[in-house]
Amino acid sequence: MAVEREEGVKLIGLWLSPFVLRVKLALNIKGVEYENHEELNTWDKSELLLKSNPVYKKIPVLIHKGHPICESMIIVQYIDEVWSSERRQILPIDHFERSEARFWAYYIDDKLFPSLKDHVSATTQEAKEKGAMEAAAALQPLEKFLEQSSKGKPFFGGDDIGLVDIALGSFLAWIKALEKLDGFKILRDDNLPKLATWAEHFCSHDAVKELVPDNDKMVQVVEFFRLKFSTA
């Protein structure tokens, strides 16, 4: 993949964050090289992060030509607009389809993310099973939208990755880690067949496979957070 060298592009993030992964995916798709500033963890915030995002004090933050841009989906759309000339678009060109993509990206953060967060914090077998069921239920509307929007092609964006693919795909590493750790399959062929196939296409995409966190490392991350929740 061709990479454009441009001065003044820096990403403040942490490798395990699905929200940071979104930004990395967008930059990779556009072929933009950047300086990666890795935070040490989720609680010891660097001076650069606090200065760049004084309101929320959260990752990711993209710094472009000295200006900080915050919130993952806002950053992805910023990247799509700034590096748009002769580049593949992440958002649809059609205005209605763009509004749909934004709606479902919001839905993913509003409905799926809380269920996955509850699943990660589960410490009993019953709570883990409930978390898996709630995550699968949150994915059901996306199963239907994928059938509608893809028109038989591999991705929500059609032939290639788009905004909804990035929004949802960023959580696959966490979903797979939970599946491996707990033994409850969330993306099953019998309940979410189209999303199960989509996930395979997404993870094998050239812009994705080099960025997806290692499954064993993600399992360790989930175990670490569960230990923290159980002793809190």
Coordinates of C-alpha atoms in Angstrom, one line a residue:
M1 CA 0.0 0.0 0.0
A2 CA 1.4 3.4 -1.0
V3 CA 2.1 5.6 2.0
E4 CA 2.1 9.4 1.8
R5 CA 4.7 11.1 3.9
E6 CA 3.2 14.3 5.4
E7 CA 4.7 16.4 8.2
G8 CA 2.6 17.2 11.3
V9 CA 0.4 14.1 11.6
K10 CA 0.5 12.5 15.0
L11 CA -1.8 10.0 16.7
I12 CA -2.1 9.8 20.5
G13 CA -3.5 6.3 21.4
L14 CA -3.1 2.9 22.9
W15 CA -2.8 -0.3 20.9
L16 CA -5.7 -2.1 22.7
S17 CA -8.3 0.6 22.1
P18 CA -10.9 -0.1 19.5
F19 CA -11.4 3.6 19.1
V20 CA -7.7 4.2 18.3
L21 CA -7.8 1.3 15.9
R22 CA -10.5 3.1 13.9
V23 CA -8.2 6.0 13.3
K24 CA -5.3 3.8 12.4
L25 CA -7.5 2.0 9.9
A26 CA -8.7 5.2 8.3
L27 CA -5.1 6.5 8.0
N28 CA -4.0 3.1 6.6
I29 CA -6.8 3.1 4.0
K30 CA -5.8 6.6 2.9
G31 CA -2.1 5.7 2.9
V32 CA -1.1 8.5 5.3
E33 CA 2.0 8.1 7.3
Y34 CA 1.9 9.4 10.9
E35 CA 3.9 9.6 14.1
N36 CA 2.4 7.2 16.7
H37 CA 2.4 8.4 20.3
E38 CA 1.6 5.4 22.5
E39 CA 0.1 6.0 25.9
L40 CA 1.4 3.8 28.7
N41 CA -2.0 2.7 29.8
T42 CA -5.6 3.9 30.2
W43 CA -5.3 5.7 33.5
D44 CA -1.8 7.4 33.5
K45 CA -2.5 10.1 31.0
S46 CA 0.4 11.8 29.3
E47 CA 0.9 15.6 29.4
L48 CA 0.5 15.6 25.6
L49 CA -2.9 13.9 25.9
L50 CA -4.1 16.2 28.6
K51 CA -3.0 19.2 26.6
S52 CA -4.5 18.0 23.4
N53 CA -7.9 16.9 24.8
P54 CA -8.4 18.9 27.9
V55 CA -12.2 18.4 27.8
Y56 CA -12.6 14.6 27.8
K57 CA -8.9 13.7 28.4
K58 CA -9.4 10.5 26.3
I59 CA -7.7 8.8 23.4
P60 CA -7.6 8.9 20.4
V61 CA -6.5 12.3 19.4
L62 CA -5.2 13.1 15.9
I63 CA -2.9 16.1 15.7
H64 CA -2.7 17.5 12.2
K65 CA -0.6 20.6 11.5
G66 CA -0.7 21.5 15.2
H67 CA -4.5 21.1 15.6
P68 CA -5.9 18.4 17.8
I69 CA -9.0 16.5 16.6
C70 CA -10.8 14.3 19.1
E71 CA -13.4 11.5 19.2
S72 CA -12.8 8.5 16.9
M73 CA -15.6 8.8 14.4
I74 CA -15.1 12.5 14.1
I75 CA -11.4 11.8 13.4
V76 CA -12.3 9.2 10.8
Q77 CA -14.6 11.6 8.9
Y78 CA -11.9 14.3 9.2
I79 CA -9.4 12.0 7.6
D80 CA -11.8 11.1 4.8
E81 CA -12.4 14.8 4.0
V82 CA -8.8 16.1 4.3
W83 CA -7.2 13.2 2.3
S84 CA -10.0 13.0 -0.3
S85 CA -8.2 14.0 -3.5
E86 CA -7.8 10.9 -5.7
R87 CA -8.2 8.6 -2.6
R88 CA -10.7 6.0 -1.9
Q89 CA -13.6 7.4 0.0
I90 CA -14.6 6.0 3.4
L91 CA -18.0 7.7 3.6
P92 CA -20.5 7.2 0.7
I93 CA -20.8 10.0 -1.8
D94 CA -24.6 9.8 -1.8
H95 CA -25.9 12.2 0.9
F96 CA -28.6 9.8 2.1
E97 CA -26.2 6.9 2.3
R98 CA -23.8 9.1 4.2
S99 CA -26.5 9.8 6.7
E100 CA -27.3 6.1 7.1
A101 CA -23.6 5.3 7.6
R102 CA -23.3 7.9 10.3
F103 CA -26.5 6.6 12.0
W104 CA -25.2 3.1 12.2
A105 CA -21.8 4.2 13.4
Y106 CA -23.6 6.0 16.2
Y107 CA -25.7 2.9 16.9
I108 CA -22.6 0.8 17.3
D109 CA -21.2 3.1 20.0
D110 CA -24.6 3.6 21.6
K111 CA -25.8 0.0 21.7
L112 CA -23.0 -2.5 21.0
F113 CA -20.2 -0.9 23.0
P114 CA -22.1 -0.8 26.4
S115 CA -23.0 -4.5 26.0
L116 CA -19.4 -5.5 25.3
K117 CA -18.2 -3.3 28.2
D118 CA -20.6 -5.2 30.5
H119 CA -19.4 -8.5 29.0
V120 CA -15.8 -7.6 29.8
S121 CA -16.7 -6.7 33.4
A122 CA -18.6 -9.9 33.9
T123 CA -17.1 -12.1 36.6
T124 CA -19.6 -14.9 36.9
Q125 CA -20.6 -17.5 34.3
E126 CA -24.1 -16.3 34.3
A127 CA -23.1 -12.7 33.7
K128 CA -20.7 -13.8 30.9
E129 CA -23.4 -15.7 29.1
K130 CA -25.8 -12.8 29.5
G131 CA -23.2 -10.4 28.1
A132 CA -22.7 -12.6 25.1
M133 CA -26.4 -12.7 24.5
E134 CA -26.8 -9.0 24.8
A135 CA -23.9 -8.3 22.4
A136 CA -25.5 -10.7 19.8
A137 CA -28.9 -9.0 20.3
A138 CA -27.2 -5.6 19.6
L139 CA -25.7 -6.9 16.4
Q140 CA -29.0 -8.2 15.0
P141 CA -30.1 -4.9 13.4
L142 CA -26.6 -4.6 11.9
E143 CA -27.1 -8.1 10.3
K144 CA -30.2 -6.7 8.5
F145 CA -28.5 -3.5 7.5
L146 CA -25.5 -5.4 6.1
E147 CA -27.8 -7.4 3.8
Q148 CA -29.5 -4.1 2.7
S149 CA -26.4 -1.9 2.2
S150 CA -23.8 -4.4 0.9
K151 CA -26.0 -5.5 -2.0
G152 CA -24.4 -8.9 -2.0
K153 CA -20.9 -7.5 -1.7
P154 CA -18.4 -8.2 1.1
F155 CA -18.7 -5.0 3.2
F156 CA -21.2 -2.5 4.5
G157 CA -19.3 -0.1 2.1
G158 CA -19.9 -2.5 -0.8
D159 CA -16.8 -3.7 -2.5
D160 CA -14.5 -2.1 0.1
I161 CA -14.3 -1.0 3.7
G162 CA -16.4 2.1 4.6
L163 CA -17.4 4.0 7.7
V164 CA -19.7 1.3 9.2
D165 CA -17.1 -1.4 8.6
I166 CA -14.5 0.6 10.5
A167 CA -16.9 1.4 13.3
L168 CA -17.9 -2.2 13.9
G169 CA -14.7 -3.9 12.8
S170 CA -12.7 -2.0 15.5
F171 CA -14.5 -4.2 18.1
L172 CA -13.8 -7.6 16.5
A173 CA -10.5 -8.1 18.4
W174 CA -12.5 -7.7 21.7
I175 CA -15.3 -9.9 20.5
K176 CA -12.9 -12.7 19.5
A177 CA -11.0 -12.4 22.8
L178 CA -14.3 -12.8 24.7
E179 CA -15.4 -15.7 22.6
K180 CA -12.1 -17.5 23.2
L181 CA -12.0 -16.8 26.9
D182 CA -15.6 -17.6 27.7
G183 CA -16.6 -20.1 25.1
F184 CA -19.7 -18.2 24.1
K185 CA -19.8 -17.6 20.4
I186 CA -21.3 -14.2 19.6
L187 CA -20.9 -14.1 15.8
R188 CA -22.5 -17.5 15.1
D189 CA -23.4 -18.8 11.6
D190 CA -26.9 -19.7 12.9
N191 CA -27.8 -16.3 14.3
L192 CA -25.6 -13.8 12.5
P193 CA -24.4 -15.6 9.4
K194 CA -23.8 -12.5 7.2
L195 CA -21.9 -10.7 10.0
A196 CA -19.8 -13.9 10.6
T197 CA -18.8 -13.9 6.9
W198 CA -18.3 -10.2 6.9
A199 CA -15.9 -10.5 9.9
E200 CA -13.7 -12.9 8.0
H201 CA -13.5 -10.6 5.0
F202 CA -12.8 -7.6 7.3
C203 CA -10.0 -9.3 9.2
S204 CA -8.3 -10.5 6.0
H205 CA -8.4 -7.1 4.3
D206 CA -4.9 -5.7 3.5
A207 CA -5.6 -2.5 5.3
V208 CA -6.7 -4.3 8.5
K209 CA -4.7 -7.5 9.1
E210 CA -1.5 -5.7 9.9
L211 CA -3.3 -3.6 12.6
V212 CA -5.6 -6.0 14.4
P213 CA -4.2 -6.8 17.9
D214 CA -3.1 -10.4 18.6
N215 CA -5.9 -12.5 20.0
D216 CA -3.8 -14.0 22.8
K217 CA -2.7 -10.5 23.9
M218 CA -6.4 -9.4 23.8
V219 CA -7.4 -12.3 26.0
Q220 CA -4.8 -11.2 28.5
V221 CA -6.2 -7.7 28.4
V222 CA -9.7 -9.0 29.2
E223 CA -8.4 -11.1 32.0
F224 CA -6.6 -8.1 33.4
F225 CA -9.7 -6.0 33.4
R226 CA -11.8 -8.7 34.9
L227 CA -9.3 -9.1 37.7
K228 CA -9.5 -5.3 38.4
F229 CA -13.3 -5.5 38.4
S230 CA -13.4 -8.5 40.7
T231 CA -11.1 -6.8 43.3
A232 CA -12.6 -3.3 43.1

